[in-house]
XYZ file of C-alpha atoms in Angstrom:
735
model
C 0.124 0.045 0.020
C 1.482 3.377 -1.063
C 1.557 6.240 1.211
C 0.891 9.633 -0.049
C 3.405 12.424 0.863
C 2.513 14.536 3.627
C 0.419 17.455 2.628
C -0.786 20.703 4.717
C -4.293 21.553 4.075
C -4.774 24.618 6.198
C -4.180 23.973 10.030
C -4.822 20.185 9.241
C -2.256 17.565 7.967
C -2.644 14.230 6.164
C -1.985 12.249 9.323
C -4.730 13.780 11.161
C -7.349 11.653 9.209
C -5.400 8.268 9.299
C -6.370 5.510 11.532
C -2.864 4.266 11.880
C 0.650 5.430 11.315
C 2.735 3.563 8.630
C 6.172 3.790 8.826
C 7.772 3.046 5.284
C 11.159 4.774 4.988
C 12.524 5.314 1.483
C 15.858 3.770 2.026
C 14.588 0.316 2.943
C 14.576 -1.443 6.102
C 17.147 -0.225 8.648
C 19.566 -2.581 10.153
C 19.070 -3.716 13.666
C 21.762 -2.112 15.722
C 24.289 -4.348 17.132
C 24.326 -4.991 20.827
C 26.710 -2.927 22.666
C 29.257 -5.034 24.985
C 30.120 -3.526 28.252
C 33.720 -1.971 28.463
C 36.020 -1.415 31.212
C 35.612 1.914 33.257
C 37.855 4.809 32.709
C 40.697 4.661 35.024
C 41.083 0.804 35.326
C 44.441 0.850 33.820
C 45.554 3.678 36.345
C 44.144 1.516 39.073
C 45.864 -1.462 38.060
C 49.219 0.448 37.852
C 48.697 1.967 41.214
C 47.813 -1.455 42.752
C 51.495 -2.779 43.169
C 52.632 0.416 44.696
C 49.729 0.373 47.046
C 50.642 -3.241 47.887
C 54.104 -2.488 48.697
C 53.231 0.421 50.798
C 50.869 -1.738 52.750
C 53.452 -4.395 53.161
C 56.120 -1.909 54.415
C 53.796 -0.578 56.934
C 53.208 -4.086 58.341
C 56.904 -4.393 59.155
C 57.228 -2.885 62.669
C 60.606 -1.757 64.243
C 62.113 -4.554 66.380
C 64.840 -4.597 69.050
C 62.226 -3.128 71.582
C 61.507 -0.446 69.245
C 65.217 0.773 68.577
C 65.554 -0.599 64.982
C 65.842 2.196 62.505
C 63.357 2.688 59.709
C 66.173 2.025 57.234
C 66.443 -1.447 58.610
C 62.817 -2.030 58.749
C 62.557 -1.182 54.937
C 65.548 -3.090 54.121
C 63.905 -6.338 55.807
C 60.817 -5.545 53.757
C 62.814 -5.340 50.622
C 64.774 -8.447 51.351
C 61.471 -10.307 51.800
C 60.016 -9.156 48.622
C 63.006 -9.811 46.475
C 63.755 -13.205 48.134
C 60.346 -14.702 47.816
C 60.022 -13.119 44.204
C 63.234 -15.122 43.296
C 62.103 -18.357 44.855
C 58.669 -18.177 43.670
C 59.688 -17.478 39.922
C 61.948 -20.606 40.256
C 59.001 -22.610 41.652
C 56.630 -21.630 38.751
C 59.382 -22.410 36.226
C 59.748 -25.969 37.797
C 55.881 -26.472 37.710
C 55.737 -25.335 34.160
C 58.491 -27.572 33.084
C 57.208 -30.620 34.945
C 54.090 -30.736 32.673
C 56.114 -30.402 29.487
C 55.939 -34.148 28.613
C 52.319 -34.444 29.196
C 51.460 -31.322 27.021
C 53.512 -32.825 24.241
C 51.661 -35.981 24.412
C 48.191 -34.406 24.584
C 49.155 -32.189 21.535
C 50.536 -35.300 19.510
C 47.112 -36.925 20.299
C 45.056 -34.045 19.131
C 46.941 -33.909 15.829
C 46.662 -37.547 15.222
C 42.936 -37.679 16.203
C 42.182 -34.699 13.821
C 43.055 -36.913 10.921
C 41.857 -40.334 11.899
C 38.637 -39.642 14.066
C 35.681 -38.217 12.128
C 32.226 -39.748 13.644
C 33.589 -39.638 17.296
C 34.717 -36.950 19.463
C 38.547 -37.031 20.435
C 38.680 -37.064 24.059
C 41.885 -36.799 26.166
C 41.839 -38.317 29.787
C 44.551 -36.673 31.831
C 45.119 -38.482 35.274
C 46.396 -35.773 37.650
C 46.122 -37.695 40.837
C 45.296 -36.233 44.059
C 47.464 -32.904 43.275
C 44.089 -31.149 42.550
C 45.821 -27.786 43.143
C 48.012 -28.097 40.236
C 45.315 -28.572 37.773
C 45.014 -24.919 37.389
C 48.601 -24.530 36.080
C 48.200 -27.708 33.840
C 44.919 -26.503 32.256
C 46.251 -23.021 31.673
C 49.283 -24.214 29.924
C 47.041 -26.730 27.819
C 45.136 -23.528 26.842
C 48.377 -21.844 25.886
C 49.498 -24.789 23.902
C 46.407 -25.975 22.204
C 44.765 -22.491 21.611
C 45.834 -20.976 18.247
C 44.380 -18.101 15.977
C 41.956 -20.861 14.527
C 41.346 -22.865 17.693
C 39.236 -21.914 20.765
C 39.659 -23.353 24.250
C 36.784 -23.402 26.788
C 37.448 -24.342 30.430
C 34.758 -25.425 32.638
C 34.732 -26.137 36.400
C 32.087 -28.047 38.243
C 31.421 -24.919 40.726
C 30.726 -22.659 37.852
C 28.319 -24.488 35.830
C 25.694 -26.888 37.263
C 23.162 -27.501 34.386
C 23.167 -28.488 30.697
C 22.053 -25.007 29.904
C 24.712 -23.159 31.792
C 27.409 -25.432 30.288
C 26.089 -24.445 26.719
C 25.985 -21.022 27.550
C 29.564 -21.134 28.792
C 30.845 -23.024 25.656
C 29.209 -20.618 23.302
C 30.064 -17.434 25.087
C 33.727 -18.221 25.425
C 33.818 -19.919 21.930
C 32.358 -16.943 20.101
C 34.359 -14.159 21.752
C 37.916 -13.344 22.934
C 36.860 -14.368 26.491
C 37.927 -11.308 28.545
C 36.999 -11.002 31.986
C 34.384 -8.222 31.524
C 32.888 -9.989 28.348
C 32.297 -13.182 30.533
C 30.310 -11.379 33.010
C 27.630 -10.362 30.380
C 24.312 -12.148 30.598
C 22.811 -11.675 27.228
C 19.665 -13.654 26.206
C 20.121 -13.831 22.478
C 22.983 -14.056 20.010
C 22.896 -12.596 16.626
C 25.007 -13.715 13.654
C 24.617 -12.600 10.027
C 21.334 -11.037 10.760
C 19.989 -14.313 12.569
C 19.106 -14.279 16.202
C 19.872 -17.621 18.344
C 19.234 -18.479 21.879
C 22.179 -18.141 24.328
C 22.385 -21.983 24.652
C 21.698 -22.770 20.911
C 24.755 -24.537 19.363
C 23.766 -23.003 16.062
C 25.357 -19.759 16.937
C 28.710 -21.512 17.600
C 28.236 -23.283 14.163
C 27.770 -20.040 12.500
C 30.768 -18.392 14.214
C 32.850 -21.650 13.202
C 31.900 -21.280 9.656
C 32.723 -17.596 9.341
C 35.990 -17.752 11.312
C 37.073 -21.176 9.893
C 37.929 -22.535 13.414
C 39.823 -25.834 13.288
C 39.071 -27.132 16.889
C 36.839 -26.197 19.624
C 38.512 -27.560 22.716
C 36.069 -28.210 25.788
C 38.100 -28.889 29.062
C 36.518 -30.275 32.119
C 38.995 -29.485 34.730
C 37.624 -31.584 37.694
C 35.544 -34.207 36.092
C 34.546 -35.733 39.282
C 32.828 -32.883 40.328
C 30.285 -32.754 37.334
C 27.216 -34.693 37.488
C 27.259 -37.965 35.569
C 23.880 -37.431 34.003
C 25.170 -33.918 32.837
C 28.329 -35.161 31.253
C 26.410 -37.944 29.482
C 23.907 -35.616 27.978
C 26.520 -33.299 26.888
C 28.681 -35.715 25.394
C 25.738 -36.975 23.230
C 24.679 -33.424 22.506
C 28.289 -32.590 21.298
C 28.481 -35.685 19.345
C 25.404 -34.874 17.366
C 27.220 -31.619 16.294
C 30.499 -33.130 15.746
C 30.506 -33.335 11.908
C 29.912 -29.595 11.679
C 31.553 -28.246 14.863
C 35.123 -29.942 15.513
C 34.790 -30.628 19.309
C 37.591 -31.968 21.300
C 37.156 -32.927 24.949
C 39.779 -32.802 27.691
C 38.995 -34.386 31.126
C 41.127 -33.765 34.340
C 40.861 -37.073 36.237
C 41.857 -37.342 39.765
C 40.777 -40.982 40.372
C 40.933 -43.255 37.436
C 39.499 -43.390 33.899
C 37.724 -46.608 34.777
C 35.718 -44.802 37.457
C 34.952 -42.023 35.211
C 33.805 -44.461 32.671
C 31.650 -46.315 35.113
C 29.649 -43.290 35.855
C 28.862 -42.349 32.016
C 26.120 -44.097 30.053
C 27.415 -46.594 27.711
C 25.842 -44.710 24.792
C 27.860 -41.628 25.578
C 31.113 -43.847 25.824
C 30.502 -44.921 22.374
C 30.618 -41.547 21.034
C 34.129 -40.768 22.147
C 37.633 -41.644 20.905
C 39.906 -41.509 24.078
C 43.361 -41.551 24.972
C 44.782 -41.759 28.641
C 47.881 -39.585 29.850
C 49.411 -39.816 33.096
C 50.468 -36.342 34.581
C 53.575 -36.156 36.837
C 52.893 -37.255 40.207
C 52.967 -35.087 43.387
C 56.111 -36.693 44.909
C 57.996 -36.059 41.813
C 57.109 -32.451 41.545
C 57.683 -32.034 45.171
C 61.246 -33.259 44.811
C 61.822 -30.911 41.992
C 60.460 -27.972 43.993
C 62.561 -28.970 46.914
C 65.732 -29.072 45.014
C 65.095 -25.682 43.419
C 63.538 -23.864 46.263
C 64.958 -25.304 49.476
C 68.302 -27.052 48.645
C 69.679 -24.933 45.779
C 73.056 -23.350 46.319
C 71.720 -19.661 45.930
C 68.312 -19.603 48.019
C 68.344 -16.702 50.286
C 67.007 -18.593 53.298
C 67.773 -21.896 54.639
C 65.270 -23.983 56.528
C 66.290 -26.231 59.504
C 66.211 -30.015 59.602
C 63.347 -30.262 62.133
C 61.178 -27.830 60.285
C 61.854 -29.532 56.864
C 61.056 -32.858 58.395
C 57.653 -31.670 59.630
C 56.929 -30.030 56.362
C 57.606 -33.369 54.477
C 55.705 -35.518 57.057
C 52.814 -33.168 56.686
C 52.900 -33.700 52.970
C 52.820 -37.335 53.290
C 50.485 -37.916 56.186
C 47.655 -35.346 54.853
C 48.315 -36.261 51.235
C 48.636 -32.431 50.645
C 49.177 -30.885 47.145
C 52.296 -28.980 46.198
C 50.708 -25.808 46.865
C 50.454 -26.564 50.647
C 54.304 -27.003 50.557
C 54.662 -23.957 48.678
C 52.415 -22.040 51.260
C 54.546 -23.523 54.082
C 57.716 -22.211 52.456
C 56.232 -18.908 51.899
C 55.282 -18.521 55.677
C 58.790 -19.421 56.671
C 60.099 -16.539 54.682
C 57.581 -14.252 55.959
C 58.202 -15.167 59.620
C 61.913 -14.875 59.263
C 62.072 -11.551 57.630
C 59.171 -10.085 59.715
C 60.298 -11.185 63.262
C 64.109 -11.552 62.969
C 66.087 -8.176 63.132
C 69.291 -10.056 62.264
C 67.860 -11.044 58.873
C 69.407 -7.878 57.356
C 72.876 -8.979 58.273
C 73.043 -12.155 56.151
C 72.372 -10.060 53.008
C 74.561 -7.056 53.443
C 75.409 -5.237 50.374
C 78.461 -3.033 49.688
C 77.807 0.261 51.054
C 75.251 -0.701 53.296
C 77.139 -1.727 56.596
C 75.937 1.287 58.269
C 72.707 -0.469 58.764
C 74.350 -2.237 61.744
C 73.314 -0.553 64.886
C 74.737 -1.128 68.319
C 71.349 -2.779 69.030
C 72.086 -5.332 66.481
C 75.670 -6.096 68.096
C 74.180 -6.552 71.586
C 71.631 -8.911 70.033
C 74.358 -10.875 68.307
C 76.270 -11.312 71.475
C 73.108 -12.889 73.032
C 72.507 -15.626 70.286
C 73.280 -19.179 71.119
C 75.493 -19.393 68.019
C 77.610 -16.599 69.161
C 77.922 -18.157 72.612
C 79.069 -21.577 71.009
C 81.448 -19.914 68.863
C 83.163 -17.965 71.724
C 83.367 -21.059 73.968
C 84.582 -22.925 71.245
C 87.597 -20.460 70.766
C 88.058 -20.405 74.502
C 88.432 -24.233 74.769
C 91.361 -24.261 72.198
C 93.483 -22.910 75.104
C 95.792 -20.907 72.869
C 96.533 -17.163 73.431
C 95.505 -16.160 69.843
C 92.224 -17.715 70.470
C 91.712 -16.063 73.722
C 92.425 -12.647 72.292
C 90.170 -13.309 69.407
C 87.132 -14.389 71.952
C 87.924 -11.194 73.927
C 87.853 -8.971 70.764
C 84.307 -10.326 69.745
C 83.007 -9.704 73.320
C 84.449 -6.141 73.799
C 85.321 -4.645 70.517
C 82.389 -3.690 68.323
C 84.617 -2.972 65.210
C 85.942 -6.633 65.349
C 82.430 -8.011 65.706
C 81.201 -5.887 62.635
C 84.237 -7.468 60.668
C 83.303 -10.904 61.825
C 79.553 -10.444 60.831
C 80.634 -9.584 57.305
C 82.933 -12.481 56.906
C 80.441 -14.887 58.483
C 77.963 -14.601 55.752
C 80.538 -15.577 53.065
C 81.662 -18.594 55.329
C 77.909 -19.699 55.698
C 77.524 -19.961 51.977
C 80.821 -21.829 51.452
C 79.665 -24.213 54.291
C 76.413 -24.956 52.694
C 77.920 -25.413 49.327
C 80.227 -28.143 50.746
C 77.508 -29.648 52.834
C 75.456 -30.019 49.449
C 78.523 -31.450 47.661
C 79.067 -33.949 50.104
C 75.299 -35.019 50.052
C 75.620 -35.629 46.302
C 78.862 -37.639 46.851
C 76.900 -39.710 49.292
C 74.324 -40.296 46.655
C 76.767 -41.245 44.164
C 78.388 -43.701 46.449
C 74.933 -45.240 47.087
C 74.820 -44.393 50.758
C 71.304 -42.809 50.290
C 68.679 -44.859 48.363
C 65.596 -42.867 49.367
C 64.350 -39.298 48.297
C 66.771 -36.406 47.814
C 64.483 -34.324 50.250
C 65.027 -36.857 53.148
C 68.471 -37.230 52.573
C 68.963 -33.347 52.680
C 67.246 -33.381 56.041
C 69.276 -36.041 57.355
C 72.507 -34.239 56.433
C 71.507 -30.761 57.689
C 70.260 -32.226 61.023
C 73.047 -34.844 61.729
C 75.846 -33.906 59.545
C 77.919 -35.706 56.912
C 78.790 -39.297 57.761
C 81.899 -40.204 55.708
C 84.215 -41.818 58.125
C 85.896 -45.257 57.722
C 82.853 -46.854 59.572
C 80.060 -45.090 57.624
C 77.646 -46.335 55.335
C 79.274 -44.697 52.441
C 82.474 -46.708 52.915
C 80.598 -50.027 53.119
C 78.620 -49.149 49.915
C 81.853 -48.508 48.001
C 83.506 -51.647 49.198
C 80.498 -53.762 47.924
C 80.782 -52.172 44.387
C 82.235 -53.918 41.256
C 84.849 -52.275 38.837
C 82.303 -50.659 36.588
C 80.216 -49.335 39.525
C 83.239 -48.009 41.093
C 84.484 -46.295 37.897
C 81.068 -44.580 37.590
C 81.070 -43.382 41.281
C 84.708 -42.048 40.929
C 83.753 -40.270 37.794
C 80.726 -38.616 39.536
C 83.069 -37.584 42.314
C 85.449 -35.888 40.030
C 82.677 -34.210 38.358
C 81.457 -32.795 41.481
C 84.610 -31.483 42.340
C 85.482 -30.141 38.957
C 82.143 -28.767 37.695
C 79.629 -28.971 40.647
C 76.011 -29.480 39.899
C 74.298 -26.988 37.679
C 70.775 -28.128 38.427
C 71.345 -27.076 42.128
C 73.470 -23.892 41.291
C 76.531 -25.744 42.924
C 79.968 -24.363 41.310
C 83.321 -25.955 41.279
C 85.362 -26.946 44.603
C 87.696 -23.949 44.866
C 89.133 -24.516 48.430
C 92.933 -25.339 48.461
C 92.626 -28.881 49.058
C 89.953 -29.324 46.267
C 92.666 -29.771 43.449
C 94.451 -32.380 45.658
C 91.402 -34.326 46.240
C 90.436 -34.194 42.585
C 94.016 -35.142 41.417
C 93.898 -38.327 43.750
C 90.784 -39.438 42.493
C 91.622 -38.898 38.944
C 94.770 -41.051 39.556
C 92.764 -44.004 41.158
C 90.347 -43.732 38.160
C 93.095 -44.080 35.617
C 94.317 -47.308 37.693
C 91.106 -48.708 37.713
C 90.410 -48.280 34.071
C 93.863 -49.788 33.321
C 92.874 -52.708 35.624
C 89.664 -53.142 33.951
C 91.308 -53.432 30.520
C 93.660 -55.899 31.938
C 90.965 -57.928 33.293
C 89.015 -57.973 29.988
C 92.075 -58.814 28.114
C 92.981 -61.757 30.348
C 89.307 -62.990 30.675
C 89.405 -62.948 34.557
C 87.204 -61.787 37.153
C 88.400 -59.212 39.702
C 87.007 -58.931 43.176
C 88.273 -57.116 46.304
C 88.978 -58.708 49.728
C 85.799 -56.923 51.094
C 83.466 -59.052 48.703
C 81.527 -61.858 49.999
C 83.199 -64.090 47.469
C 86.652 -63.722 49.150
C 85.535 -65.253 52.263
C 85.412 -69.015 52.586
C 83.604 -70.974 55.385
C 85.343 -74.175 56.413
C 83.975 -76.937 58.567
C 86.117 -79.257 60.674
C 85.110 -82.282 62.719
C 86.956 -82.916 65.870
C 85.985 -85.524 68.569
C 82.655 -85.876 66.757
C 82.109 -82.017 67.120
C 81.747 -80.010 63.873
C 83.725 -76.477 64.068
C 82.724 -73.764 61.642
C 85.413 -71.291 60.796
C 85.629 -68.346 58.141
C 88.797 -67.822 56.179
C 89.756 -65.447 53.442
C 90.149 -66.621 50.007
C 93.691 -66.229 48.414
C 93.714 -62.943 46.377
C 95.202 -62.610 43.094
C 97.378 -59.692 42.242
C 94.617 -58.030 40.498
C 92.245 -58.630 43.502
C 94.839 -56.683 45.673
C 95.216 -53.913 43.188
C 91.316 -53.292 43.259
C 91.456 -53.380 47.118
C 94.158 -50.790 47.158
C 91.976 -48.699 44.873
C 88.939 -48.895 47.166
C 91.054 -48.031 50.159
C 92.701 -45.026 48.351
C 89.195 -43.832 47.369
C 87.667 -44.209 50.829
C 90.682 -42.449 52.495
C 90.269 -39.490 50.166
C 86.595 -39.121 50.730
C 86.822 -39.728 54.511
C 88.520 -36.294 54.874
C 85.058 -34.637 54.013
C 83.510 -36.149 57.171
C 81.726 -33.467 59.199
C 79.320 -33.730 62.003
C 78.612 -30.015 62.559
C 75.069 -28.667 62.217
C 74.120 -25.138 60.790
C 73.009 -24.014 64.150
C 76.826 -24.239 65.488
C 77.904 -21.586 62.878
C 78.483 -17.998 63.885
C 75.270 -15.812 63.192
C 73.244 -18.658 61.844
C 70.414 -16.852 63.282
C 70.583 -14.590 60.379
C 70.235 -16.950 57.523
C 68.594 -20.121 59.135
C 65.182 -20.380 59.975
C 64.119 -23.473 62.264
C 60.968 -22.424 64.282
C 58.347 -24.977 64.087
C 55.675 -23.630 66.390
C 54.441 -20.822 64.175
C 53.951 -23.086 61.118
C 52.387 -25.849 63.218
C 49.948 -23.439 64.618
C 49.004 -21.952 61.324
C 48.930 -25.069 59.021
C 47.733 -27.581 61.663
C 45.062 -25.577 63.501
C 43.797 -26.590 66.849
C 40.366 -25.068 67.362
C 39.401 -26.943 70.492
C 42.485 -25.650 72.323
C 41.762 -22.147 71.049
C 38.331 -22.093 72.143
C 38.960 -23.616 75.466
C 41.770 -21.168 76.203
C 39.863 -18.218 75.263
C 36.778 -19.131 77.239
C 38.824 -20.130 80.390
C 41.334 -17.193 80.241
C 39.849 -14.307 78.275
C 42.417 -12.105 79.658
C 45.130 -13.807 77.229
C 43.287 -12.285 74.333
C 41.362 -9.253 75.731
C 44.421 -7.878 77.872
C 41.918 -5.916 79.792
C 41.979 -5.249 83.672
C 38.484 -6.556 84.358
C 39.230 -9.831 82.841
C 42.680 -10.331 84.940
C 42.480 -13.448 87.070
C 42.611 -12.891 90.778
C 42.608 -16.354 92.117
C 39.389 -15.881 93.895
C 37.114 -18.202 91.788
C 34.689 -17.179 89.403
C 34.701 -13.408 88.566
C 31.546 -11.393 87.547
C 33.531 -8.992 85.341
C 34.494 -11.740 82.914
C 32.360 -11.883 79.595
C 29.038 -13.745 79.796
C 30.155 -16.527 77.556
C 33.267 -17.080 79.586
C 31.022 -17.218 82.932
C 28.703 -19.599 81.323
C 31.734 -21.856 80.157
C 32.922 -21.966 83.727
C 29.426 -23.206 84.768
C 29.183 -25.526 81.854
C 32.375 -27.472 83.060
C 30.906 -28.176 86.583
C 27.593 -29.713 85.106
C 26.750 -32.998 83.917
C 25.781 -34.338 80.357
C 22.193 -32.440 80.644
C 22.237 -28.960 81.864
C 19.076 -27.250 83.526
C 18.866 -23.835 81.967
C 16.854 -22.350 84.712
C 19.483 -23.333 87.394
C 22.136 -21.946 84.961
C 20.285 -18.513 84.782
C 19.762 -18.437 88.506
C 23.407 -18.906 89.088
C 24.476 -16.558 86.454
C 22.059 -13.846 87.704
C 23.179 -14.376 91.315
C 26.738 -13.879 90.235
C 26.516 -10.658 88.420
C 23.619 -9.055 90.563
C 24.751 -5.882 91.868
C 28.172 -5.880 90.382
C 27.478 -4.403 86.808
C 27.651 -6.378 83.592
C 30.652 -8.280 82.438
C 33.726 -6.383 81.092
C 31.833 -3.120 80.354
C 29.085 -4.766 78.336
C 26.178 -3.314 79.937
C 27.519 0.423 80.226
C 26.884 2.804 82.900
C 23.336 3.536 83.973
C 21.714 6.794 82.938
C 21.039 9.511 85.478
C 17.347 9.111 85.172
C 17.622 5.328 86.295
C 18.948 6.611 89.727
C 15.719 8.443 90.440
C 13.480 5.404 90.024
C 12.665 2.919 92.799
C 14.784 0.030 93.537
C 12.138 -2.436 92.150
C 12.433 -0.768 88.653
C 16.086 -0.848 88.949
C 16.137 -4.508 89.757
C 13.953 -5.395 86.894
C 16.093 -3.339 84.520
C 19.274 -5.156 85.587
C 17.464 -8.505 85.496
C 16.632 -7.797 81.893
C 20.058 -6.725 80.944
C 21.577 -9.866 82.487
C 18.959 -11.879 80.844
C 20.056 -10.382 77.583
C 23.721 -11.401 78.452
C 22.743 -14.646 79.429
C 20.850 -15.570 76.274
C 23.652 -14.142 74.097
C 26.217 -16.124 75.982
C 24.215 -19.398 75.717
C 23.679 -18.723 71.997
C 27.473 -18.359 71.601
C 28.128 -21.499 73.429
C 25.763 -23.351 70.992
C 27.241 -21.598 67.897
C 30.769 -22.870 69.205
C 29.466 -26.417 69.290
C 29.337 -26.996 73.131
C 25.707 -27.396 73.846
C 22.580 -28.432 71.790
C 18.915 -28.724 72.591
C 17.655 -31.817 74.257
C 14.785 -33.912 73.424
C 14.687 -35.716 76.741
C 13.778 -32.405 78.718
C 12.386 -29.124 77.256
C 14.034 -27.018 79.816
C 17.471 -28.538 79.362
C 20.438 -28.468 76.995
C 22.905 -31.311 76.340
C 26.574 -31.039 76.104
C 28.303 -31.833 72.875
C 31.522 -33.819 73.048
C 34.248 -32.538 71.038
C 36.477 -34.985 69.056
């Protein structure tokens, strides 16, 4: 129907006589405007840039002056700076280790995806990645999978059970992430419709994703279920069936993070859903292996800023084993140790003194050093030698501040050298076969008990049991540790004066052993030392109808004697490194060694029962107010109401009469005011009222306190309502 042009006839227009208005623009139908996405607010970048500085200022303010407040502001800032730099160095190393630990798994999954792309058409390629109990490391693994698999023509959708609970929610997440660049702001948008090429789709309609795949030429759509055990089995079965129906048009590939086993996951799915997938199983690196790698890089490496004591490390490792904790729990314990050391130890700045910062040492630092156990042991050891030179040295440390300052600067270098040699000795013990367990346990043993390399140690016994080939490999390892060190632990070559002599002696014995090996191979004879079991012969003798058993050494050939001499020479060279000293015996070890177990135990192994009982039995320990101070005269009326009721609670049986408890409570606080300032002062107008009204008002206030205290006891889990008697409450037994 044509519409005439608007004409004006006097005071009237054409539209005045029309029943309905007809909109018919001349340029055709206007395109529907595209829906605008929410963008970040102005100033977001500036806020992000200022976040780091604000956090640094906050952390610096949390570090308080120590040494009874005498510590200077420069030392406080230095302790905070050392903590930030030290932990940043260790944390970056840990993250690099965690990323490298998943490299083999990433390569296997990538190879499977490439192979399945060409071989699998009617089924969905599915990778089952068995991560084990290390749930915390799944975030890093799937983040690396996203970086590895996602390219310009592929999309990666990451799903967690806590984020999606229904099939519609899963489809929304897949479509939203698959058709966008998945920025944080865009993921929060909740739109009801999708529009592509002028068509409108529901948010959970896979037709929208199909249209996007066609226009963008996507090769793969990866859907990763990070914690597959957390998803409902019916949800997974329905989703697999639905995605399989779209498989020829949308190239889906599924990734499952499995904490238990693939068999248990398969048992949860419908058989019809299992027939729709083409799966492959990949085992991720186990927690124990990752823990050993992190331990070597963050705890035992030569250049770590802080050393942890043996008892603390043993507790941390036992906790990992007993609680089946993930690697993140160990990292948290390690970070907490760094925090405690630099926050509460004023001597921590002395272990990392740089050039030109010796002025940070205050007289209070020197006084604190003279009161440390390591200083006392060092001075006592110097006096026990009995020489005049050592006597003068001990006197200078006690009386001369300048001499003590020089010794502080020298002790830092001595501690690093001592730790490097202790680490080198540990690697030698491993090469000799004296330690067969995990490296972390061997490190804890060496730190706690010293290096056992004497003539009667396990190392010597292990070397004497070796054959020629094993002994040659062990000597080569010894020479390599002395000449090159261990790059994986940051350990350099042995530069002490006796290092070259020890290396030369071992190389001489290695040359002799190789010559003996070539001679034995040419002659076709077997060579054994006198320490081997084959060199001992048992003989029986019958005398007067009695059998006597005697052991004799077999006759040794010249080659056997030469092998025995080589073994004795090697063990004699290594026995020089026997050292039973511990880190705590070194001067100023308090500045670079942290060995306090109580803070970590209280934080990572909480004891709520003991804390609650102490807070209710002795509230003064937490409130520190005069009204709660114990006076030794029994129950006080000035205690908090909950503490008073807890004291009465301990004196009752399994059932508590609430009326009797109220009577005892009111009799205690009557006439003495409310507990610990909870009731406040009475108004002046109340003083003019009658005594009956005052008693009634006090009773109401006391009743409120009683109800609140009883409710808090119930919230803490001490009492519960009883079905036996309506006016009684029952005690709850804490496990």
